[in-house]
Short mmCIF file of C-alpha atoms in Angstrom, two decimals:
data_model
loop_
_atom_site.label_atom_id
_atom_site.label_comp_id
_atom_site.label_asym_id
_atom_site.label_seq_id
_atom_site.Cartn_x
_atom_site.Cartn_y
_atom_site.Cartn_z
CA MET A 5 92.07 -2.66 77.84
CA LEU A 6 93.15 -4.36 74.62
CA GLY A 7 96.78 -3.47 75.35
CA ARG A 8 96.55 -5.08 78.80
CA VAL A 9 95.19 -8.32 77.33
CA ARG A 10 98.04 -8.44 74.81
CA LEU A 11 100.59 -7.89 77.63
CA LEU A 12 99.16 -10.75 79.68
CA ALA A 13 99.20 -13.01 76.64
CA LEU A 14 102.85 -12.16 76.01
CA LEU A 15 103.77 -12.98 79.64
CA ALA A 16 101.98 -16.31 79.33
CA LEU A 17 103.97 -17.20 76.20
CA VAL A 18 107.32 -16.18 77.73
CA GLY A 19 106.90 -17.48 81.27
CA GLY A 20 104.18 -20.11 81.14
CA GLY A 21 101.81 -17.69 82.86
CA GLN A 22 104.24 -17.09 85.74
CA ALA A 23 106.74 -14.33 86.43
CA LEU A 24 110.28 -15.29 85.44
CA ALA A 25 112.26 -16.06 88.62
CA GLN A 26 115.71 -14.52 88.87
CA ASP A 27 118.96 -15.64 90.43
CA PHE A 28 119.53 -14.57 94.03
CA THR A 29 122.93 -14.14 95.71
CA LEU A 30 123.08 -14.82 99.45
CA THR A 31 126.20 -13.89 101.44
CA VAL A 32 126.66 -16.06 104.54
CA LEU A 33 128.94 -14.81 107.32
CA HIS A 34 129.42 -17.25 110.16
CA THR A 35 131.25 -18.18 113.35
CA ASN A 36 131.19 -21.19 115.66
CA ASP A 37 132.75 -22.48 118.88
CA MET A 38 133.71 -19.01 120.10
CA HIS A 39 134.01 -20.29 123.70
CA ALA A 40 134.05 -16.85 125.31
CA HIS A 41 137.22 -15.74 123.48
CA LEU A 42 136.39 -12.05 123.56
CA GLU A 43 140.09 -11.21 123.39
CA PRO A 44 142.63 -12.15 120.69
CA THR A 45 144.31 -15.55 121.11
CA ARG A 46 147.88 -16.65 120.44
CA VAL A 47 147.81 -19.77 118.24
CA SER A 48 150.85 -21.49 116.67
CA GLY A 49 152.87 -18.30 116.54
CA SER A 50 150.04 -16.07 115.29
CA THR A 51 147.70 -13.76 117.21
CA LEU A 52 144.17 -13.93 115.88
CA GLY A 53 140.60 -13.08 116.84
CA GLY A 54 138.93 -10.65 119.20
CA TYR A 55 135.28 -9.62 119.11
CA SER A 56 136.00 -5.95 118.31
CA ARG A 57 137.94 -6.91 115.16
CA ILE A 58 135.29 -9.42 114.11
CA ALA A 59 132.75 -6.62 114.46
CA THR A 60 134.83 -4.52 112.05
CA LEU A 61 134.81 -7.30 109.45
CA ILE A 62 131.07 -7.89 109.83
CA LYS A 63 130.37 -4.18 109.29
CA LYS A 64 132.66 -4.15 106.26
CA PHE A 65 131.01 -7.09 104.54
CA ARG A 66 127.50 -5.90 105.38
CA MET A 67 128.30 -2.69 103.49
CA GLN A 68 130.00 -4.23 100.45
CA ASP A 69 128.30 -7.62 99.97
CA ASP A 70 124.83 -8.43 98.70
CA ASN A 71 122.13 -9.92 100.94
CA VAL A 72 124.11 -10.77 104.08
CA ILE A 73 123.04 -13.12 106.87
CA LEU A 74 125.14 -13.77 109.98
CA LEU A 75 124.93 -17.16 111.69
CA ASN A 76 126.60 -19.03 114.56
CA GLY A 77 127.15 -22.78 114.89
CA GLY A 78 126.92 -22.94 118.69
CA ASP A 79 129.21 -23.17 121.74
CA MET A 80 129.49 -19.55 122.78
CA PHE A 81 129.82 -20.82 126.39
CA GLN A 82 132.97 -21.97 128.26
CA GLY A 83 136.64 -21.32 127.63
CA THR A 84 137.86 -18.17 129.39
CA LEU A 85 137.35 -16.16 132.56
CA TYR A 86 134.77 -14.09 130.69
CA PHE A 87 132.41 -17.06 130.82
CA ASN A 88 133.20 -17.75 134.47
CA THR A 89 132.31 -14.14 135.22
CA TYR A 90 129.40 -13.41 132.84
CA LYS A 91 127.92 -16.84 131.99
CA GLY A 92 127.67 -16.03 128.28
CA LEU A 93 126.09 -12.60 128.64
CA ALA A 94 129.28 -10.77 127.56
CA ASP A 95 129.27 -12.83 124.36
CA LEU A 96 125.57 -12.10 123.95
CA ALA A 97 126.25 -8.35 124.05
CA PHE A 98 128.58 -8.82 121.07
CA MET A 99 126.09 -10.99 119.17
CA ASN A 100 123.22 -8.56 119.66
CA TYR A 101 125.38 -5.58 118.74
CA VAL A 102 126.61 -6.99 115.42
CA GLY A 103 123.19 -8.46 114.64
CA PHE A 104 123.30 -12.23 114.35
CA ASP A 105 120.36 -13.75 112.45
CA GLY A 106 120.40 -17.18 114.07
CA MET A 107 122.37 -19.60 116.26
CA ALA A 108 122.47 -23.34 116.80
CA ALA A 109 122.39 -24.51 120.39
CA GLY A 110 125.76 -26.04 121.30
CA ASN A 111 126.45 -28.73 123.89
CA HIS A 112 128.45 -26.34 126.10
CA GLU A 113 125.45 -24.05 126.37
CA PHE A 114 124.04 -26.72 128.71
CA ASP A 115 127.15 -27.10 130.90
CA GLU A 116 125.66 -25.18 133.81
CA GLY A 117 122.16 -26.54 133.28
CA PRO A 118 119.16 -25.28 131.29
CA ALA A 119 118.52 -22.24 133.54
CA THR A 120 121.80 -20.51 132.59
CA PHE A 121 121.17 -21.21 128.91
CA ALA A 122 117.63 -19.87 129.27
CA ASP A 123 118.98 -16.55 130.59
CA PHE A 124 121.12 -16.28 127.45
CA ILE A 125 118.21 -17.01 125.09
CA ARG A 126 115.91 -14.51 126.83
CA GLY A 127 118.39 -11.77 126.06
CA ALA A 128 119.08 -12.88 122.48
CA GLN A 129 117.72 -10.68 119.69
CA PHE A 130 117.92 -13.64 117.30
CA PRO A 131 116.52 -17.21 117.29
CA VAL A 132 118.46 -19.98 119.05
CA MET A 133 117.52 -23.36 117.59
CA ALA A 134 117.82 -27.15 117.85
CA ALA A 135 115.22 -29.27 116.05
CA ASN A 136 116.32 -32.63 117.46
CA ILE A 137 115.70 -32.07 121.17
CA ASP A 138 112.44 -31.92 123.08
CA VAL A 139 112.48 -29.25 125.81
CA SER A 140 108.71 -29.20 126.41
CA GLU A 141 109.06 -30.69 129.91
CA ASP A 142 111.83 -28.32 131.00
CA GLU A 143 110.42 -25.26 132.73
CA ASN A 144 113.46 -23.16 131.78
CA LEU A 145 113.71 -23.75 128.02
CA ASN A 146 110.13 -24.59 127.06
CA GLY A 147 108.94 -21.84 124.75
CA LEU A 148 112.43 -20.33 124.47
CA LEU A 149 114.55 -22.78 122.48
CA GLY A 150 113.13 -23.02 118.96
CA LYS A 151 113.50 -25.58 116.20
CA SER A 152 113.55 -23.35 113.12
CA ALA A 153 113.00 -19.76 112.00
CA VAL A 154 112.68 -17.57 108.93
CA THR A 155 114.90 -14.56 108.28
CA TYR A 156 114.30 -12.10 105.47
CA VAL A 157 117.05 -10.61 103.32
CA MET A 158 115.89 -7.81 101.00
CA GLY A 159 112.42 -9.32 101.22
CA GLU A 160 113.65 -12.83 100.33
CA PRO A 161 112.79 -15.49 102.96
CA ILE A 162 115.60 -17.79 104.11
CA GLY A 163 114.58 -20.87 106.09
CA LEU A 164 116.79 -21.65 109.09
CA VAL A 165 116.81 -24.96 111.01
CA GLY A 166 118.92 -25.80 114.07
CA MET A 167 120.47 -29.12 115.08
CA ILE A 168 122.70 -30.25 117.93
CA THR A 169 124.94 -33.26 118.53
CA PRO A 170 123.06 -36.36 119.71
CA GLU A 171 125.85 -36.83 122.28
CA LEU A 172 124.50 -33.91 124.33
CA PRO A 173 123.37 -35.98 127.37
CA GLU A 174 126.78 -37.68 127.61
CA ILE A 175 128.99 -34.61 127.24
CA SER A 176 127.04 -31.87 129.01
CA SER A 177 124.37 -31.30 131.67
CA PRO A 178 120.96 -30.82 130.03
CA GLY A 179 119.12 -32.57 132.87
CA ASP A 180 116.67 -35.46 132.74
CA LYS A 181 113.72 -33.44 131.39
CA ILE A 182 115.29 -32.79 127.98
CA LYS A 183 114.93 -35.60 125.46
CA MET A 184 116.98 -36.25 122.34
CA LEU A 185 115.09 -36.95 119.11
CA ASP A 186 116.12 -38.55 115.84
CA ILE A 187 118.23 -35.93 114.11
CA VAL A 188 117.43 -36.57 110.43
CA SER A 189 113.65 -36.91 110.75
CA THR A 190 113.23 -33.89 113.03
CA VAL A 191 115.42 -31.60 110.91
CA GLN A 192 113.67 -32.83 107.77
CA ALA A 193 110.28 -32.04 109.32
CA GLU A 194 111.33 -28.43 109.88
CA ILE A 195 112.74 -28.16 106.35
CA ASP A 196 109.44 -29.51 104.99
CA LYS A 197 107.54 -26.79 106.88
CA HIS A 198 109.64 -24.15 105.15
CA LEU A 199 109.21 -25.76 101.73
CA ALA A 200 105.44 -26.01 102.22
CA ARG A 201 105.38 -22.23 102.73
CA GLY A 202 107.24 -21.68 99.48
CA ILE A 203 110.58 -20.96 101.14
CA ASN A 204 113.12 -22.68 98.89
CA LYS A 205 116.46 -21.51 100.31
CA ILE A 206 117.28 -23.62 103.37
CA VAL A 207 120.22 -23.17 105.74
CA VAL A 208 120.75 -25.63 108.60
CA VAL A 209 122.67 -24.13 111.52
CA SER A 210 124.41 -27.08 113.13
CA HIS A 211 126.46 -28.12 116.11
CA THR A 212 127.21 -31.74 115.22
CA GLY A 213 130.72 -31.74 113.68
CA ASN A 214 132.01 -31.50 110.12
CA ASN A 215 132.01 -35.21 109.25
CA GLU A 216 128.55 -35.68 110.71
CA GLU A 217 127.26 -32.60 108.89
CA MET A 218 128.47 -33.97 105.55
CA GLU A 219 126.71 -37.28 106.23
CA ILE A 220 123.48 -35.64 107.41
CA ALA A 221 123.41 -33.37 104.33
CA ARG A 222 123.24 -36.48 102.14
CA GLN A 223 120.14 -37.64 104.02
CA LEU A 224 118.14 -34.40 103.93
CA LYS A 225 115.86 -33.24 101.12
CA GLY A 226 115.79 -29.55 100.36
CA VAL A 227 118.86 -28.52 102.36
CA ASP A 228 121.20 -26.08 100.61
CA ILE A 229 123.80 -25.03 103.16
CA ILE A 230 124.90 -26.36 106.54
CA VAL A 231 126.70 -23.81 108.72
CA GLY A 232 128.49 -26.07 111.17
CA GLY A 233 130.29 -26.29 114.46
CA HIS A 234 131.37 -28.63 117.28
CA SER A 235 134.42 -30.22 115.62
CA HIS A 236 136.45 -26.96 115.49
CA THR A 237 137.34 -27.73 111.87
CA PHE A 238 139.43 -25.20 109.95
CA LEU A 239 138.03 -25.43 106.45
CA GLY A 240 139.77 -23.05 104.08
CA ASN A 241 141.50 -22.61 100.75
CA THR A 242 144.39 -20.46 101.98
CA PRO A 243 146.85 -21.27 104.81
CA ILE A 244 147.12 -18.62 107.50
CA SER A 245 150.79 -19.46 108.03
CA ASP A 246 153.18 -22.39 107.59
CA ARG A 247 152.00 -23.68 110.97
CA ILE A 248 148.28 -23.06 110.40
CA GLN A 249 146.99 -25.10 107.48
CA PRO A 250 143.35 -25.83 106.60
CA ALA A 251 142.02 -29.31 107.37
CA GLY A 252 139.91 -29.31 104.20
CA LYS A 253 138.48 -27.21 101.38
CA TYR A 254 135.93 -24.46 101.99
CA PRO A 255 133.14 -25.07 101.32
CA ALA A 256 132.90 -28.85 101.56
CA VAL A 257 130.72 -29.81 98.60
CA GLY A 258 128.23 -32.67 98.56
CA LYS A 259 124.76 -33.66 97.40
CA ASN A 260 121.53 -33.63 99.38
CA ALA A 261 118.94 -36.42 99.24
CA ASP A 262 117.40 -34.80 96.13
CA GLY A 263 120.73 -35.00 94.33
CA ASP A 264 121.16 -31.23 94.40
CA THR A 265 124.29 -29.39 95.55
CA ALA A 266 124.66 -28.96 99.30
CA LEU A 267 127.48 -26.93 100.86
CA VAL A 268 128.94 -27.46 104.34
CA VAL A 269 131.02 -24.73 105.98
CA GLN A 270 132.68 -24.25 109.34
CA ALA A 271 134.87 -21.44 110.74
CA TRP A 272 137.44 -23.17 112.96
CA ASN A 273 137.01 -21.85 116.52
CA TRP A 274 137.49 -18.98 119.03
CA GLY A 275 136.73 -16.31 116.41
CA LEU A 276 140.13 -16.82 114.83
CA VAL A 277 138.50 -16.56 111.40
CA LEU A 278 135.20 -15.23 110.09
CA GLY A 279 133.51 -17.55 107.62
CA ARG A 280 132.31 -15.92 104.39
CA ILE A 281 130.73 -17.34 101.25
CA LYS A 282 128.53 -15.91 98.48
CA VAL A 283 126.04 -18.47 97.16
CA VAL A 284 124.05 -17.92 93.95
CA PHE A 285 120.62 -19.59 93.87
CA ASP A 286 118.60 -20.07 90.69
CA GLY A 287 114.93 -19.21 90.44
CA GLU A 288 113.92 -22.57 91.94
CA GLY A 289 116.12 -22.12 95.00
CA LYS A 290 118.82 -24.57 93.90
CA ILE A 291 122.49 -23.67 94.27
CA LYS A 292 123.87 -22.52 90.94
CA SER A 293 127.36 -21.40 91.96
CA TRP A 294 129.39 -19.82 94.75
CA HIS A 295 132.30 -17.42 94.96
CA ASP A 296 134.36 -15.28 97.37
CA ALA A 297 134.46 -18.40 99.52
CA ASP A 298 137.20 -18.45 102.15
CA PRO A 299 137.29 -17.70 105.87
CA ILE A 300 138.85 -14.35 106.70
CA PRO A 301 141.67 -14.53 109.30
CA VAL A 302 140.99 -12.05 112.11
CA THR A 303 144.49 -10.59 112.20
CA GLN A 304 145.65 -7.84 114.50
CA ASP A 305 146.07 -5.29 111.69
CA ILE A 306 142.27 -5.16 111.42
CA PRO A 307 141.15 -2.07 113.37
CA GLU A 308 138.91 -2.55 116.38
CA GLU A 309 135.30 -1.44 115.95
CA PRO A 310 135.06 1.51 118.40
CA VAL A 311 131.72 0.73 120.08
CA MET A 312 132.53 -2.95 120.51
CA LYS A 313 135.95 -2.04 121.87
CA SER A 314 134.39 0.20 124.52
CA ILE A 315 131.97 -2.57 125.48
CA LEU A 316 134.86 -5.04 125.85
CA ASP A 317 136.86 -2.52 127.87
CA ALA A 318 134.00 -2.40 130.37
CA PHE A 319 133.63 -6.19 130.50
CA ARG A 320 137.38 -6.58 131.00
CA LEU A 321 137.63 -4.63 134.25
CA PRO A 322 136.26 -7.27 136.70
CA VAL A 323 138.36 -10.08 135.24
CA GLU A 324 141.60 -8.30 134.42
CA ASP A 325 143.27 -8.54 137.83
CA LEU A 326 142.47 -12.22 138.20
CA GLN A 327 143.40 -12.94 134.60
CA THR A 328 146.91 -11.55 134.93
CA GLN A 329 147.89 -13.20 138.22
CA VAL A 330 150.98 -15.37 137.64
CA VAL A 331 150.50 -18.88 139.03
CA GLY A 332 153.50 -20.68 137.48
CA SER A 333 155.88 -20.88 134.57
CA ALA A 334 156.78 -23.19 131.70
CA VAL A 335 160.30 -23.68 130.34
CA ASN A 336 158.97 -24.85 126.96
CA GLU A 337 155.70 -24.54 125.05
CA ILE A 338 153.16 -27.14 126.19
CA PRO A 339 151.00 -28.13 123.19
CA ARG A 340 147.45 -29.37 123.52
CA GLY A 341 147.68 -31.80 120.60
CA ALA A 342 149.58 -35.02 120.21
CA HIS A 343 153.35 -34.85 119.71
CA ASP A 344 154.57 -36.71 116.59
CA GLY A 345 151.36 -38.73 116.51
CA GLY A 346 151.79 -39.88 120.10
CA GLU A 347 150.50 -38.65 123.43
CA SER A 348 149.26 -35.16 124.22
CA ILE A 349 151.95 -33.41 126.26
CA MET A 350 149.40 -31.14 127.91
CA GLY A 351 147.12 -34.08 128.67
CA CYS A 352 149.99 -36.02 130.23
CA MET A 353 151.00 -33.03 132.33
CA ILE A 354 147.45 -32.58 133.67
CA ALA A 355 147.13 -36.30 134.42
CA ASP A 356 150.49 -36.19 136.24
CA ALA A 357 149.24 -33.24 138.29
CA GLN A 358 146.06 -35.11 139.17
CA LEU A 359 148.10 -38.12 140.29
CA ALA A 360 150.42 -35.94 142.37
CA ALA A 361 147.41 -34.33 144.08
CA THR A 362 145.83 -37.68 145.00
CA LYS A 363 148.84 -39.93 145.58
CA HIS A 364 148.69 -39.37 149.33
CA ILE A 365 145.34 -41.19 149.44
CA GLY A 366 146.56 -44.13 147.40
CA ALA A 367 145.92 -43.17 143.76
CA VAL A 368 148.15 -45.09 141.33
CA ALA A 369 146.86 -43.80 137.97
CA ALA A 370 145.10 -40.70 136.63
CA PHE A 371 142.95 -40.12 133.55
CA ILE A 372 141.70 -37.05 131.72
CA ASN A 373 139.44 -36.96 128.70
CA ALA A 374 140.85 -35.34 125.57
CA GLY A 375 137.95 -32.85 125.44
CA GLY A 376 138.97 -31.50 128.85
CA VAL A 377 142.21 -30.10 127.42
CA ARG A 378 141.20 -26.89 125.65
CA ALA A 379 144.30 -24.83 124.78
CA ASN A 380 148.06 -24.75 124.29
CA MET A 381 150.37 -23.02 126.74
CA ASP A 382 153.27 -20.84 125.61
CA ALA A 383 156.68 -20.92 127.28
CA GLY A 384 157.16 -18.39 130.05
CA GLU A 385 154.91 -17.17 132.84
CA ILE A 386 151.57 -18.94 133.29
CA THR A 387 148.71 -16.69 134.34
CA TYR A 388 145.50 -17.74 136.04
CA GLY A 389 143.60 -16.66 132.94
CA LYS A 390 145.69 -18.95 130.73
CA ALA A 391 145.25 -21.85 133.14
CA ILE A 392 141.48 -21.38 132.91
CA GLU A 393 141.70 -21.44 129.10
CA VAL A 394 143.47 -24.81 129.28
CA GLN A 395 140.93 -26.30 131.71
CA PRO A 396 137.82 -24.09 131.87
CA PHE A 397 135.34 -26.60 133.27
CA GLY A 398 134.30 -26.82 136.89
CA ASN A 399 135.18 -30.49 137.24
CA THR A 400 135.71 -32.28 140.56
CA LEU A 401 138.76 -34.50 141.04
CA VAL A 402 137.67 -37.85 142.47
CA VAL A 403 139.39 -41.11 143.41
CA VAL A 404 137.63 -44.43 142.77
CA ASP A 405 138.52 -48.11 143.17
CA LEU A 406 138.51 -49.92 139.82
CA LYS A 407 139.40 -53.39 138.64
CA GLY A 408 141.96 -53.78 135.90
CA SER A 409 139.24 -55.13 133.62
CA GLU A 410 137.15 -52.00 134.20
CA ILE A 411 140.07 -49.75 133.30
CA ARG A 412 140.66 -51.80 130.16
CA ASP A 413 136.98 -51.54 129.19
CA ALA A 414 137.02 -47.77 129.71
CA LEU A 415 140.09 -47.37 127.51
CA GLU A 416 138.61 -49.62 124.82
CA HIS A 417 135.43 -47.57 124.86
CA GLY A 418 137.43 -44.38 124.43
CA VAL A 419 139.30 -45.79 121.43
CA GLU A 420 136.13 -47.14 119.81
CA SER A 421 134.33 -43.82 120.16
CA GLY A 422 137.26 -41.84 118.78
CA GLY A 423 138.05 -40.15 122.08
#
């Protein structure tokens, strides 16, 4: 008994009566804006991606890294014939198989209305979250779409909070029963719930865009990491090739509202890279350091994970014939982005096609929003599958009568809003 008293006294002198907290290393693997790209994609001369190769990388890092969580920054929906055929459920099979721990709701998840998104969430073996929307009046998503969650890694609780772009009602189809809420106050409320429970490692899973995520991090207390999406930003420290250069450093480093370090990461798009960072937390849950931080390019020399490959082979059968049908050809590559800082060649071509299709009923001009142009097109044969990648949305071409002043106002609005 006397020995026990002396031991307790010694602990009190060393640790102030409390157990000494130790550092904790958390490995974060992450993806975002996959847009149904189950297959590898040709980008700027390189072939990257493919769910079966991403599965191989995830398995590898789960075996060799400490305390791994796997997160997604939203927008699994839209982009290829796989979405047109399976409405996100093919992507969900991949996510459940590799074991995602959490996902932010993306705006494209609402493109076909809340009911389609609800089907996806019902099948998800992980939480899907957005703190800044109220779905309580929507019969499809009420009780399904969460705001935050807790995941445990080797017994250590990690607080997760979701957030989605406030532009959701303008750029997708959530319906009139879903209400947007103030993003900072609602996300902060969920963080505070975690902190009140003694959970001091907080990861926000976001679909708001890299610049917005950096700004929001500065306004939040207690946030440690934001795993982002929406802006398709390639953050990295190593170029993939001369033609594929990072847009910024990985991670982006800032301060939260407490003045503590906050890290913002994003993994480009389409599964072309797998985000990976090891973050060391001190005993109080504050970020102490980070290392092994750089997205991993999903190159074609990475072997395909056998089970995931067999799953994809099965999913491919119904879409393969349609995907490979040749519908045209291109003499030169048609890039999605602007040429020499000017107009988008692909955008101009689509607008020209719209005008040609409606000229017989008097159309004199055609417009397409930049977000409706989703991919480049290589020179050579154009397949139906590639055409769907370029314009995956089920839009309707309409002709309206407008005054010149109304056209001017629309263009001014587009410039002011960055679009």
